[in-house]
């Protein structure tokens, strides 16, 4: 096997790519244009059980047992103590997962995919199996030809501030951000404060700066990007897609870490079975696509609630949110949501 030929190539070494790669034995390339964990795009809020189950609990920065939803007239508080959330250090989390993989990491930008070869800024790499985990742009499955204005993408922008706080906050206020939400995620030292537009509006800096000024807060560096708000295709041709590349970020809550890790682990298991000869590639593609398809109804339901959040008057949506926070409604949906994607600690690869 030539140095540039692999059993499998995973494009993107963030949540989805690392989750796939940690399931794989064999001669696997993990390609990313950045050093692993160097470029954070997320507020890194997720249930505490996620880093614990993956063996990267030392990346946790702060644990949260309250989620507060603040609207102009009221604040609704969710008790998270049965499924506490946390915020974690992106670099520590990703480097911890990288240490669990056997893949060869190659730092290069992927520029295309043709005739079974992944073309990069470092030349061509080939493999019978390719998994696109390159985020919302889909460097392989969409050849980078995304349309951010298609309505399929939300946009988020956030900055680190010195605000010390407890609990996670979502801010629902049309004056702060129409068709979107704000958030305050304490991260041990200070908080990430951000705005997200469900309609993909990307010029959020003036509104975010205004909010920080009104609260006397200084901003650190900013980061932001698009993320999908509807489930896209899990396979395109003979390529697997995972995470934001497959539209797996949850609508409404914009939680994309858990689905990327969950579907990444499942995809990795399927790919390993193909590598072991237990499945053909075509059967593997079908098995993975079927697994993702099982969740389409849940994604649709979250999109309906996202639509209500953006179109219904805020006080109506607040009333709905308050209703959902209490018995008898909460026990019906919260455990299913909070425990979605239970992950095994041990990767398949020994
Ligand atoms: C401001 C903001 C805050 C968010 N906060 C949260 C949160 O608190 N909790 C949560 O669950 N979700 C959050 N999300 C959503 C979450 O960040 C994404 O859903 C998640 O990162 C998707 O993971 P992924 O691995 O699919 O893609 P990404 O994390 O986007 O990773 C893609 C990887 O591919 C690499 N890549 C891209 N293109 C190429 C290329 N051409 N060549 C080589 N490498 C390439 C990138 O360098 C990157 O490492 C947030 C999103 C935003 C924008």
mmCIF file of C-alpha atoms and ligand atoms in Angstrom:
data_model
loop_
_atom_site.group_PDB
_atom_site.id
_atom_site.type_symbol
_atom_site.label_atom_id
_atom_site.label_comp_id
_atom_site.label_asym_id
_atom_site.label_seq_id
_atom_site.Cartn_x
_atom_site.Cartn_y
_atom_site.Cartn_z
ATOM 1 C CA UNK A 1 0.000 0.000 0.000
ATOM 2 C CA UNK A 2 1.483 3.353 -1.065
ATOM 3 C CA UNK A 3 1.948 6.013 1.619
ATOM 4 C CA UNK A 4 -1.036 7.949 0.276
ATOM 5 C CA UNK A 5 -3.410 4.981 0.051
ATOM 6 C CA UNK A 6 -5.516 4.239 3.099
ATOM 7 C CA UNK A 7 -8.271 1.834 4.148
ATOM 8 C CA UNK A 8 -10.420 4.808 5.102
ATOM 9 C CA UNK A 9 -10.165 8.601 5.073
ATOM 10 C CA UNK A 10 -11.970 10.765 7.603
ATOM 11 C CA UNK A 11 -12.153 14.439 6.615
ATOM 12 C CA UNK A 12 -12.439 16.808 9.599
ATOM 13 C CA UNK A 13 -11.009 16.191 13.065
ATOM 14 C CA UNK A 14 -13.539 17.845 15.335
ATOM 15 C CA UNK A 15 -16.430 16.121 17.175
ATOM 16 C CA UNK A 16 -17.763 14.010 14.295
ATOM 17 C CA UNK A 17 -14.398 13.083 12.772
ATOM 18 C CA UNK A 18 -12.806 12.118 16.088
ATOM 19 C CA UNK A 19 -15.851 10.032 17.045
ATOM 20 C CA UNK A 20 -15.594 8.119 13.747
ATOM 21 C CA UNK A 21 -11.816 7.727 13.910
ATOM 22 C CA UNK A 22 -11.765 6.409 17.485
ATOM 23 C CA UNK A 23 -13.851 3.417 16.344
ATOM 24 C CA UNK A 24 -11.450 2.442 13.557
ATOM 25 C CA UNK A 25 -8.607 -0.003 13.330
ATOM 26 C CA UNK A 26 -6.633 -0.350 10.127
ATOM 27 C CA UNK A 27 -4.778 2.180 8.044
ATOM 28 C CA UNK A 28 -6.875 5.309 8.498
ATOM 29 C CA UNK A 29 -6.141 8.960 7.621
ATOM 30 C CA UNK A 30 -7.729 11.750 9.635
ATOM 31 C CA UNK A 31 -7.376 14.997 7.681
ATOM 32 C CA UNK A 32 -8.019 18.505 8.975
ATOM 33 C CA UNK A 33 -6.791 21.879 7.839
ATOM 34 C CA UNK A 34 -6.196 22.885 11.457
ATOM 35 C CA UNK A 35 -4.326 21.354 14.347
ATOM 36 C CA UNK A 36 -6.763 19.250 16.409
ATOM 37 C CA UNK A 37 -8.670 21.410 18.921
ATOM 38 C CA UNK A 38 -7.036 24.654 17.779
ATOM 39 C CA UNK A 39 -10.062 26.409 16.267
ATOM 40 C CA UNK A 40 -13.119 26.475 18.517
ATOM 41 C CA UNK A 41 -16.435 27.344 16.903
ATOM 42 C CA UNK A 42 -18.754 26.241 19.678
ATOM 43 C CA UNK A 43 -19.784 27.276 23.202
ATOM 44 C CA UNK A 44 -18.990 23.648 24.124
ATOM 45 C CA UNK A 45 -22.058 23.055 26.273
ATOM 46 C CA UNK A 46 -23.209 19.441 26.522
ATOM 47 C CA UNK A 47 -24.529 16.993 29.132
ATOM 48 C CA UNK A 48 -21.842 16.123 31.685
ATOM 49 C CA UNK A 49 -22.225 12.432 30.901
ATOM 50 C CA UNK A 50 -20.790 13.035 27.403
ATOM 51 C CA UNK A 51 -17.169 13.884 28.376
ATOM 52 C CA UNK A 52 -17.431 11.365 31.233
ATOM 53 C CA UNK A 53 -18.527 8.548 28.912
ATOM 54 C CA UNK A 54 -15.773 9.386 26.439
ATOM 55 C CA UNK A 55 -13.024 9.435 29.038
ATOM 56 C CA UNK A 56 -12.295 13.165 28.615
ATOM 57 C CA UNK A 57 -13.887 14.463 31.833
ATOM 58 C CA UNK A 58 -10.707 16.383 32.642
ATOM 59 C CA UNK A 59 -11.717 18.866 29.909
ATOM 60 C CA UNK A 60 -14.803 19.961 31.914
ATOM 61 C CA UNK A 61 -14.660 23.643 32.922
ATOM 62 C CA UNK A 62 -17.949 24.072 34.804
ATOM 63 C CA UNK A 63 -20.990 21.938 35.686
ATOM 64 C CA UNK A 64 -24.503 23.398 35.375
ATOM 65 C CA UNK A 65 -27.642 22.109 37.064
ATOM 66 C CA UNK A 66 -29.899 24.998 35.947
ATOM 67 C CA UNK A 67 -31.006 26.186 32.545
ATOM 68 C CA UNK A 68 -32.676 29.588 32.630
ATOM 69 C CA UNK A 69 -34.708 30.962 29.771
ATOM 70 C CA UNK A 70 -35.034 34.723 30.062
ATOM 71 C CA UNK A 71 -37.706 36.606 28.107
ATOM 72 C CA UNK A 72 -38.551 40.316 28.430
ATOM 73 C CA UNK A 73 -41.324 39.528 30.965
ATOM 74 C CA UNK A 74 -40.243 36.438 32.843
ATOM 75 C CA UNK A 75 -37.521 33.899 33.511
ATOM 76 C CA UNK A 76 -38.253 30.178 33.302
ATOM 77 C CA UNK A 77 -35.855 27.952 35.174
ATOM 78 C CA UNK A 78 -35.252 24.294 34.339
ATOM 79 C CA UNK A 79 -33.825 21.982 36.969
ATOM 80 C CA UNK A 80 -31.108 19.972 35.173
ATOM 81 C CA UNK A 81 -29.894 18.115 38.239
ATOM 82 C CA UNK A 82 -30.993 14.688 36.917
ATOM 83 C CA UNK A 83 -29.010 15.280 33.665
ATOM 84 C CA UNK A 84 -26.535 18.060 34.527
ATOM 85 C CA UNK A 85 -24.863 19.912 31.687
ATOM 86 C CA UNK A 86 -21.306 21.188 31.523
ATOM 87 C CA UNK A 87 -19.101 23.479 29.507
ATOM 88 C CA UNK A 88 -15.730 22.059 28.481
ATOM 89 C CA UNK A 89 -12.392 23.058 27.030
ATOM 90 C CA UNK A 90 -12.477 22.368 23.282
ATOM 91 C CA UNK A 91 -8.773 21.703 22.872
ATOM 92 C CA UNK A 92 -8.594 19.363 25.878
ATOM 93 C CA UNK A 93 -11.708 17.466 24.743
ATOM 94 C CA UNK A 94 -10.495 17.000 21.158
ATOM 95 C CA UNK A 95 -6.905 16.162 22.100
ATOM 96 C CA UNK A 96 -8.256 13.590 24.584
ATOM 97 C CA UNK A 97 -10.265 11.907 21.808
ATOM 98 C CA UNK A 98 -7.335 12.098 19.379
ATOM 99 C CA UNK A 99 -5.219 10.176 21.905
ATOM 100 C CA UNK A 100 -7.789 7.353 21.689
ATOM 101 C CA UNK A 101 -7.520 6.955 17.907
ATOM 102 C CA UNK A 102 -5.020 4.990 15.861
ATOM 103 C CA UNK A 103 -5.549 7.082 12.743
ATOM 104 C CA UNK A 104 -2.720 9.000 11.134
ATOM 105 C CA UNK A 105 -3.423 12.714 11.459
ATOM 106 C CA UNK A 106 -2.623 14.780 8.371
ATOM 107 C CA UNK A 107 -2.872 18.553 8.538
ATOM 108 C CA UNK A 108 -4.091 19.672 5.110
ATOM 109 C CA UNK A 109 -7.039 21.483 3.598
ATOM 110 C CA UNK A 110 -9.356 19.307 1.521
ATOM 111 C CA UNK A 111 -10.074 20.932 -1.827
ATOM 112 C CA UNK A 112 -12.213 18.295 -3.523
ATOM 113 C CA UNK A 113 -13.057 14.672 -4.157
ATOM 114 C CA UNK A 114 -12.820 13.000 -7.548
ATOM 115 C CA UNK A 115 -12.256 9.480 -8.903
ATOM 116 C CA UNK A 116 -12.008 8.009 -5.423
ATOM 117 C CA UNK A 117 -9.286 10.456 -4.382
ATOM 118 C CA UNK A 118 -9.477 13.187 -1.774
ATOM 119 C CA UNK A 119 -7.526 16.162 -3.092
ATOM 120 C CA UNK A 120 -5.842 18.378 -0.533
ATOM 121 C CA UNK A 121 -3.338 21.177 -0.198
ATOM 122 C CA UNK A 122 -0.853 18.345 0.490
ATOM 123 C CA UNK A 123 -1.705 16.310 -2.630
ATOM 124 C CA UNK A 124 -4.068 13.369 -3.300
ATOM 125 C CA UNK A 125 -5.046 10.631 -0.851
ATOM 126 C CA UNK A 126 -7.069 7.562 -1.779
ATOM 127 C CA UNK A 127 -9.221 5.078 0.136
ATOM 128 C CA UNK A 128 -12.239 2.927 -0.677
ATOM 129 C CA UNK A 129 -14.080 4.488 2.256
ATOM 130 C CA UNK A 130 -14.427 8.243 2.775
ATOM 131 C CA UNK A 131 -16.260 9.883 5.674
ATOM 132 C CA UNK A 132 -17.019 13.600 5.467
ATOM 133 C CA UNK A 133 -16.960 15.228 8.913
ATOM 134 C CA UNK A 134 -15.908 18.653 7.682
ATOM 135 C CA UNK A 135 -18.745 20.624 9.239
ATOM 136 C CA UNK A 136 -21.496 22.650 7.600
ATOM 137 C CA UNK A 137 -19.546 23.287 4.385
ATOM 138 C CA UNK A 138 -19.362 19.570 3.539
ATOM 139 C CA UNK A 139 -15.964 19.717 1.810
ATOM 140 C CA UNK A 140 -16.518 16.283 0.216
ATOM 141 C CA UNK A 141 -20.281 15.698 0.049
ATOM 142 C CA UNK A 142 -21.044 19.182 -1.206
ATOM 143 C CA UNK A 143 -17.614 19.860 -2.660
ATOM 144 C CA UNK A 144 -17.741 22.989 -0.502
ATOM 145 C CA UNK A 145 -20.630 24.222 -2.703
ATOM 146 C CA UNK A 146 -22.907 25.169 0.166
ATOM 147 C CA UNK A 147 -25.562 27.854 0.024
ATOM 148 C CA UNK A 148 -25.641 29.604 3.382
ATOM 149 C CA UNK A 149 -28.748 31.560 2.344
ATOM 150 C CA UNK A 150 -30.820 28.435 1.587
ATOM 151 C CA UNK A 151 -32.582 28.560 4.970
ATOM 152 C CA UNK A 152 -30.907 25.279 5.985
ATOM 153 C CA UNK A 153 -28.377 27.066 8.169
ATOM 154 C CA UNK A 154 -28.444 29.109 11.350
ATOM 155 C CA UNK A 155 -25.559 31.374 12.289
ATOM 156 C CA UNK A 156 -23.949 31.882 15.700
ATOM 157 C CA UNK A 157 -21.435 34.421 16.993
ATOM 158 C CA UNK A 158 -19.979 34.524 20.488
ATOM 159 C CA UNK A 159 -17.222 36.032 22.558
ATOM 160 C CA UNK A 160 -15.518 35.348 25.862
ATOM 161 C CA UNK A 161 -16.371 37.831 28.619
ATOM 162 C CA UNK A 162 -15.250 38.149 32.261
ATOM 163 C CA UNK A 163 -18.828 37.567 33.551
ATOM 164 C CA UNK A 164 -18.810 34.946 36.334
ATOM 165 C CA UNK A 165 -22.153 33.152 36.560
ATOM 166 C CA UNK A 166 -23.874 29.872 37.368
ATOM 167 C CA UNK A 167 -26.179 27.861 35.141
ATOM 168 C CA UNK A 168 -26.801 28.153 31.422
ATOM 169 C CA UNK A 169 -28.892 31.030 30.104
ATOM 170 C CA UNK A 170 -30.894 31.363 26.914
ATOM 171 C CA UNK A 171 -32.194 34.841 26.111
ATOM 172 C CA UNK A 172 -35.383 35.090 24.065
ATOM 173 C CA UNK A 173 -35.964 38.685 23.121
ATOM 174 C CA UNK A 174 -36.917 39.969 19.646
ATOM 175 C CA UNK A 175 -35.277 43.311 20.483
ATOM 176 C CA UNK A 176 -31.968 41.605 21.201
ATOM 177 C CA UNK A 177 -32.158 39.279 18.214
ATOM 178 C CA UNK A 178 -35.200 38.767 15.992
ATOM 179 C CA UNK A 179 -35.708 35.142 14.844
ATOM 180 C CA UNK A 180 -32.999 33.869 17.126
ATOM 181 C CA UNK A 181 -31.720 33.632 20.652
ATOM 182 C CA UNK A 182 -28.887 34.753 22.862
ATOM 183 C CA UNK A 183 -26.968 32.686 25.380
ATOM 184 C CA UNK A 184 -24.660 33.016 28.360
ATOM 185 C CA UNK A 185 -22.583 29.904 29.020
ATOM 186 C CA UNK A 186 -20.266 30.222 32.045
ATOM 187 C CA UNK A 187 -16.970 28.443 31.400
ATOM 188 C CA UNK A 188 -15.212 28.376 34.756
ATOM 189 C CA UNK A 189 -13.327 31.605 34.252
ATOM 190 C CA UNK A 190 -15.793 34.056 32.654
ATOM 191 C CA UNK A 191 -18.616 33.243 30.267
ATOM 192 C CA UNK A 192 -19.178 32.821 26.561
ATOM 193 C CA UNK A 193 -21.928 35.181 25.470
ATOM 194 C CA UNK A 194 -23.397 34.754 22.019
ATOM 195 C CA UNK A 195 -26.223 35.362 19.615
ATOM 196 C CA UNK A 196 -27.678 32.871 17.149
ATOM 197 C CA UNK A 197 -29.887 33.605 14.156
ATOM 198 C CA UNK A 198 -32.204 30.778 13.068
ATOM 199 C CA UNK A 199 -32.569 32.481 9.697
ATOM 200 C CA UNK A 200 -28.830 32.528 9.050
ATOM 201 C CA UNK A 201 -28.277 36.265 9.569
ATOM 202 C CA UNK A 202 -24.523 36.590 9.961
ATOM 203 C CA UNK A 203 -24.105 40.278 10.832
ATOM 204 C CA UNK A 204 -24.646 39.800 14.564
ATOM 205 C CA UNK A 205 -21.690 41.739 15.902
ATOM 206 C CA UNK A 206 -23.456 45.123 16.399
ATOM 207 C CA UNK A 207 -26.294 43.509 18.400
ATOM 208 C CA UNK A 208 -23.857 41.445 20.478
ATOM 209 C CA UNK A 209 -21.668 44.491 21.184
ATOM 210 C CA UNK A 210 -24.766 46.491 22.190
ATOM 211 C CA UNK A 211 -25.780 43.773 24.649
ATOM 212 C CA UNK A 212 -22.290 43.649 26.164
ATOM 213 C CA UNK A 213 -22.126 47.454 26.428
ATOM 214 C CA UNK A 214 -25.538 47.576 28.139
ATOM 215 C CA UNK A 215 -24.227 45.109 30.716
ATOM 216 C CA UNK A 216 -20.832 46.756 31.128
ATOM 217 C CA UNK A 217 -18.968 43.732 29.783
ATOM 218 C CA UNK A 218 -15.736 43.741 27.808
ATOM 219 C CA UNK A 219 -15.492 41.345 24.872
ATOM 220 C CA UNK A 220 -12.588 39.010 24.151
ATOM 221 C CA UNK A 221 -12.008 37.505 20.722
ATOM 222 C CA UNK A 222 -15.069 36.546 18.674
ATOM 223 C CA UNK A 223 -15.800 33.320 16.862
ATOM 224 C CA UNK A 224 -18.794 32.343 14.822
ATOM 225 C CA UNK A 225 -20.001 30.243 11.941
ATOM 226 C CA UNK A 226 -23.029 28.664 10.313
ATOM 227 C CA UNK A 227 -24.566 25.428 11.552
ATOM 228 C CA UNK A 228 -27.358 23.407 9.940
ATOM 229 C CA UNK A 229 -30.903 23.481 11.266
ATOM 230 C CA UNK A 230 -32.320 20.507 9.384
ATOM 231 C CA UNK A 231 -31.278 16.939 8.789
ATOM 232 C CA UNK A 232 -29.523 16.555 5.430
ATOM 233 C CA UNK A 233 -28.336 13.363 3.699
ATOM 234 C CA UNK A 234 -26.315 10.869 5.732
ATOM 235 C CA UNK A 235 -24.701 9.405 2.623
ATOM 236 C CA UNK A 236 -23.963 11.014 -0.718
ATOM 237 C CA UNK A 237 -22.939 8.600 -3.451
ATOM 238 C CA UNK A 238 -20.455 6.282 -1.759
ATOM 239 C CA UNK A 239 -19.440 8.794 0.923
ATOM 240 C CA UNK A 240 -20.602 8.793 4.542
ATOM 241 C CA UNK A 241 -21.451 12.185 6.100
ATOM 242 C CA UNK A 242 -21.515 12.852 9.842
ATOM 243 C CA UNK A 243 -22.179 15.838 12.101
ATOM 244 C CA UNK A 244 -22.879 19.242 10.595
ATOM 245 C CA UNK A 245 -21.865 17.902 7.157
ATOM 246 C CA UNK A 246 -25.027 15.767 7.390
ATOM 247 C CA UNK A 247 -27.193 18.433 9.056
ATOM 248 C CA UNK A 248 -27.223 16.518 12.347
ATOM 249 C CA UNK A 249 -27.076 19.577 14.645
ATOM 250 C CA UNK A 250 -30.394 19.759 16.534
ATOM 251 C CA UNK A 251 -32.786 22.483 15.399
ATOM 252 C CA UNK A 252 -33.988 24.848 18.163
ATOM 253 C CA UNK A 253 -31.299 24.155 20.788
ATOM 254 C CA UNK A 254 -28.422 24.196 18.239
ATOM 255 C CA UNK A 255 -26.848 21.295 20.087
ATOM 256 C CA UNK A 256 -24.538 19.775 17.506
ATOM 257 C CA UNK A 257 -21.841 18.177 19.636
ATOM 258 C CA UNK A 258 -23.850 15.236 20.940
ATOM 259 C CA UNK A 259 -25.341 14.221 17.580
ATOM 260 C CA UNK A 260 -21.910 14.551 15.912
ATOM 261 C CA UNK A 261 -20.405 12.267 18.562
ATOM 262 C CA UNK A 262 -23.293 9.802 18.574
ATOM 263 C CA UNK A 263 -23.736 9.437 14.817
ATOM 264 C CA UNK A 264 -19.935 9.530 14.469
ATOM 265 C CA UNK A 265 -19.565 6.557 16.821
ATOM 266 C CA UNK A 266 -22.309 4.655 15.018
ATOM 267 C CA UNK A 267 -20.835 5.469 11.593
ATOM 268 C CA UNK A 268 -17.386 4.398 12.822
ATOM 269 C CA UNK A 269 -18.766 1.045 13.944
ATOM 270 C CA UNK A 270 -20.380 0.476 10.556
ATOM 271 C CA UNK A 271 -17.166 1.460 8.741
ATOM 272 C CA UNK A 272 -15.147 -0.936 10.904
ATOM 273 C CA UNK A 273 -17.524 -3.761 9.931
ATOM 274 C CA UNK A 274 -16.885 -2.887 6.273
ATOM 275 C CA UNK A 275 -13.122 -2.922 6.930
ATOM 276 C CA UNK A 276 -13.487 -6.319 8.653
ATOM 277 C CA UNK A 277 -15.292 -7.698 5.589
ATOM 278 C CA UNK A 278 -18.497 -8.317 7.565
ATOM 279 C CA UNK A 279 -20.393 -5.816 5.369
ATOM 280 C CA UNK A 280 -19.954 -4.583 1.811
ATOM 281 C CA UNK A 281 -19.463 -0.832 1.450
ATOM 282 C CA UNK A 282 -22.913 -0.516 -0.138
ATOM 283 C CA UNK A 283 -24.539 -2.422 2.733
ATOM 284 C CA UNK A 284 -22.634 -0.232 5.203
ATOM 285 C CA UNK A 285 -23.880 2.944 3.532
ATOM 286 C CA UNK A 286 -27.461 1.667 3.680
ATOM 287 C CA UNK A 287 -27.141 0.588 7.338
ATOM 288 C CA UNK A 288 -25.812 3.987 8.419
ATOM 289 C CA UNK A 289 -28.378 5.950 6.391
ATOM 290 C CA UNK A 290 -31.190 3.834 7.897
ATOM 291 C CA UNK A 291 -29.939 4.441 11.422
ATOM 292 C CA UNK A 292 -29.908 8.226 10.913
ATOM 293 C CA UNK A 293 -33.308 8.114 9.203
ATOM 294 C CA UNK A 294 -34.863 6.695 12.380
ATOM 295 C CA UNK A 295 -34.398 10.128 13.974
ATOM 296 C CA UNK A 296 -35.953 12.210 11.191
ATOM 297 C CA UNK A 297 -39.266 12.522 13.094
ATOM 298 C CA UNK A 298 -37.497 13.875 16.188
ATOM 299 C CA UNK A 299 -35.607 16.419 14.068
ATOM 300 C CA UNK A 300 -38.896 17.498 12.448
ATOM 301 C CA UNK A 301 -40.469 17.971 15.889
ATOM 302 C CA UNK A 302 -37.570 20.187 16.998
ATOM 303 C CA UNK A 303 -37.913 22.207 13.804
ATOM 304 C CA UNK A 304 -41.590 22.796 14.508
ATOM 305 C CA UNK A 305 -40.699 24.156 17.960
ATOM 306 C CA UNK A 306 -37.928 26.240 16.391
ATOM 307 C CA UNK A 307 -40.522 27.665 13.985
ATOM 308 C CA UNK A 308 -42.756 28.549 16.956
ATOM 309 C CA UNK A 309 -39.800 30.203 18.701
ATOM 310 C CA UNK A 310 -39.188 32.422 15.694
ATOM 311 C CA UNK A 311 -42.768 33.118 14.590
ATOM 312 C CA UNK A 312 -44.968 33.034 17.693
ATOM 313 C CA UNK A 313 -45.096 36.097 19.986
ATOM 314 C CA UNK A 314 -42.360 35.718 22.616
ATOM 315 C CA UNK A 315 -44.844 35.634 25.510
ATOM 316 C CA UNK A 316 -46.703 32.702 23.921
ATOM 317 C CA UNK A 317 -43.484 30.834 23.406
ATOM 318 C CA UNK A 318 -42.463 31.627 26.986
ATOM 319 C CA UNK A 319 -45.774 30.168 28.205
ATOM 320 C CA UNK A 320 -45.127 27.002 26.175
ATOM 321 C CA UNK A 321 -41.589 26.768 27.558
ATOM 322 C CA UNK A 322 -42.884 27.204 31.118
ATOM 323 C CA UNK A 323 -45.459 24.443 30.555
ATOM 324 C CA UNK A 324 -42.755 22.110 29.224
ATOM 325 C CA UNK A 325 -40.638 22.720 32.343
ATOM 326 C CA UNK A 326 -43.174 21.175 34.718
ATOM 327 C CA UNK A 327 -44.977 17.950 35.424
ATOM 328 C CA UNK A 328 -46.713 16.185 33.762
ATOM 329 C CA UNK A 329 -45.045 17.322 30.501
ATOM 330 C CA UNK A 330 -41.364 17.452 31.483
ATOM 331 C CA UNK A 331 -40.936 13.731 32.327
ATOM 332 C CA UNK A 332 -42.255 12.877 28.848
ATOM 333 C CA UNK A 333 -39.599 14.646 26.862
ATOM 334 C CA UNK A 334 -36.680 15.700 29.028
ATOM 335 C CA UNK A 335 -35.117 12.273 29.774
ATOM 336 C CA UNK A 336 -35.392 11.338 26.092
ATOM 337 C CA UNK A 337 -33.703 14.580 25.104
ATOM 338 C CA UNK A 338 -31.107 14.657 27.891
ATOM 339 C CA UNK A 339 -29.992 11.066 27.422
ATOM 340 C CA UNK A 340 -30.034 11.053 23.622
ATOM 341 C CA UNK A 341 -26.941 9.449 22.173
ATOM 342 C CA UNK A 342 -25.606 7.515 25.173
ATOM 343 C CA UNK A 343 -22.033 6.791 24.250
ATOM 344 C CA UNK A 344 -19.782 3.926 25.208
ATOM 345 C CA UNK A 345 -16.591 4.778 26.972
ATOM 346 C CA UNK A 346 -14.575 2.168 25.141
ATOM 347 C CA UNK A 347 -13.974 2.643 21.431
ATOM 348 C CA UNK A 348 -14.331 -0.476 19.277
ATOM 349 C CA UNK A 349 -10.660 -0.235 18.412
ATOM 350 C CA UNK A 350 -8.543 -1.886 21.133
HETATM 351 C C1 LIG B 1 -21.291 30.036 18.061
HETATM 352 C C2 LIG B 1 -21.708 28.584 18.152
HETATM 353 C C3 LIG B 1 -21.919 28.008 19.403
HETATM 354 C C4 LIG B 1 -22.307 26.663 19.499
HETATM 355 N N1 LIG B 1 -22.482 26.128 20.730
HETATM 356 C C5 LIG B 1 -22.799 24.819 20.866
HETATM 357 C C6 LIG B 1 -22.907 24.238 22.159
HETATM 358 O O1 LIG B 1 -22.702 24.887 23.182
HETATM 359 N N2 LIG B 1 -23.248 22.917 22.234
HETATM 360 C C7 LIG B 1 -23.451 22.156 21.122
HETATM 361 O O2 LIG B 1 -23.763 20.965 21.259
HETATM 362 N N3 LIG B 1 -23.330 22.682 19.884
HETATM 363 C C8 LIG B 1 -23.003 23.991 19.728
HETATM 364 N N4 LIG B 1 -22.848 24.526 18.468
HETATM 365 C C9 LIG B 1 -22.973 23.647 17.289
HETATM 366 C C10 LIG B 1 -21.704 22.786 17.175
HETATM 367 O O3 LIG B 1 -20.564 23.610 17.287
HETATM 368 C C11 LIG B 1 -21.616 22.038 15.836
HETATM 369 O O4 LIG B 1 -22.847 21.432 15.569
HETATM 370 C C12 LIG B 1 -20.500 20.995 15.939
HETATM 371 O O5 LIG B 1 -19.255 21.647 16.055
HETATM 372 C C13 LIG B 1 -20.497 20.066 14.736
HETATM 373 O O6 LIG B 1 -19.386 19.211 14.833
HETATM 374 P P1 LIG B 1 -18.691 18.647 13.512
HETATM 375 O O7 LIG B 1 -17.570 17.793 13.956
HETATM 376 O O8 LIG B 1 -19.723 18.079 12.594
HETATM 377 O O9 LIG B 1 -18.158 19.937 12.725
HETATM 378 P P2 LIG B 1 -17.104 21.033 13.181
HETATM 379 O O10 LIG B 1 -16.984 21.093 14.649
HETATM 380 O O11 LIG B 1 -17.481 22.275 12.427
HETATM 381 O O12 LIG B 1 -15.715 20.488 12.618
HETATM 382 C C14 LIG B 1 -15.410 20.435 11.259
HETATM 383 C C15 LIG B 1 -13.913 20.161 11.138
HETATM 384 O O13 LIG B 1 -13.596 20.023 9.746
HETATM 385 C C16 LIG B 1 -12.462 20.812 9.442
HETATM 386 N N5 LIG B 1 -12.598 21.236 8.044
HETATM 387 C C17 LIG B 1 -13.585 21.979 7.507
HETATM 388 N N6 LIG B 1 -13.378 22.131 6.194
HETATM 389 C C18 LIG B 1 -12.223 21.481 5.908
HETATM 390 C C19 LIG B 1 -11.490 21.303 4.711
HETATM 391 N N7 LIG B 1 -11.888 21.793 3.527
HETATM 392 N N8 LIG B 1 -10.337 20.587 4.792
HETATM 393 C C20 LIG B 1 -9.910 20.050 5.966
HETATM 394 N N9 LIG B 1 -10.571 20.198 7.126
HETATM 395 C C21 LIG B 1 -11.722 20.901 7.087
HETATM 396 C C22 LIG B 1 -12.507 21.986 10.417
HETATM 397 O O14 LIG B 1 -11.212 22.534 10.611
HETATM 398 C C23 LIG B 1 -13.057 21.321 11.670
HETATM 399 O O15 LIG B 1 -12.033 20.806 12.496
HETATM 400 C C24 LIG B 1 -22.477 25.878 18.328
HETATM 401 C C25 LIG B 1 -22.249 26.452 17.074
HETATM 402 C C26 LIG B 1 -21.860 27.798 16.989
HETATM 403 C C27 LIG B 1 -21.607 28.389 15.641
#
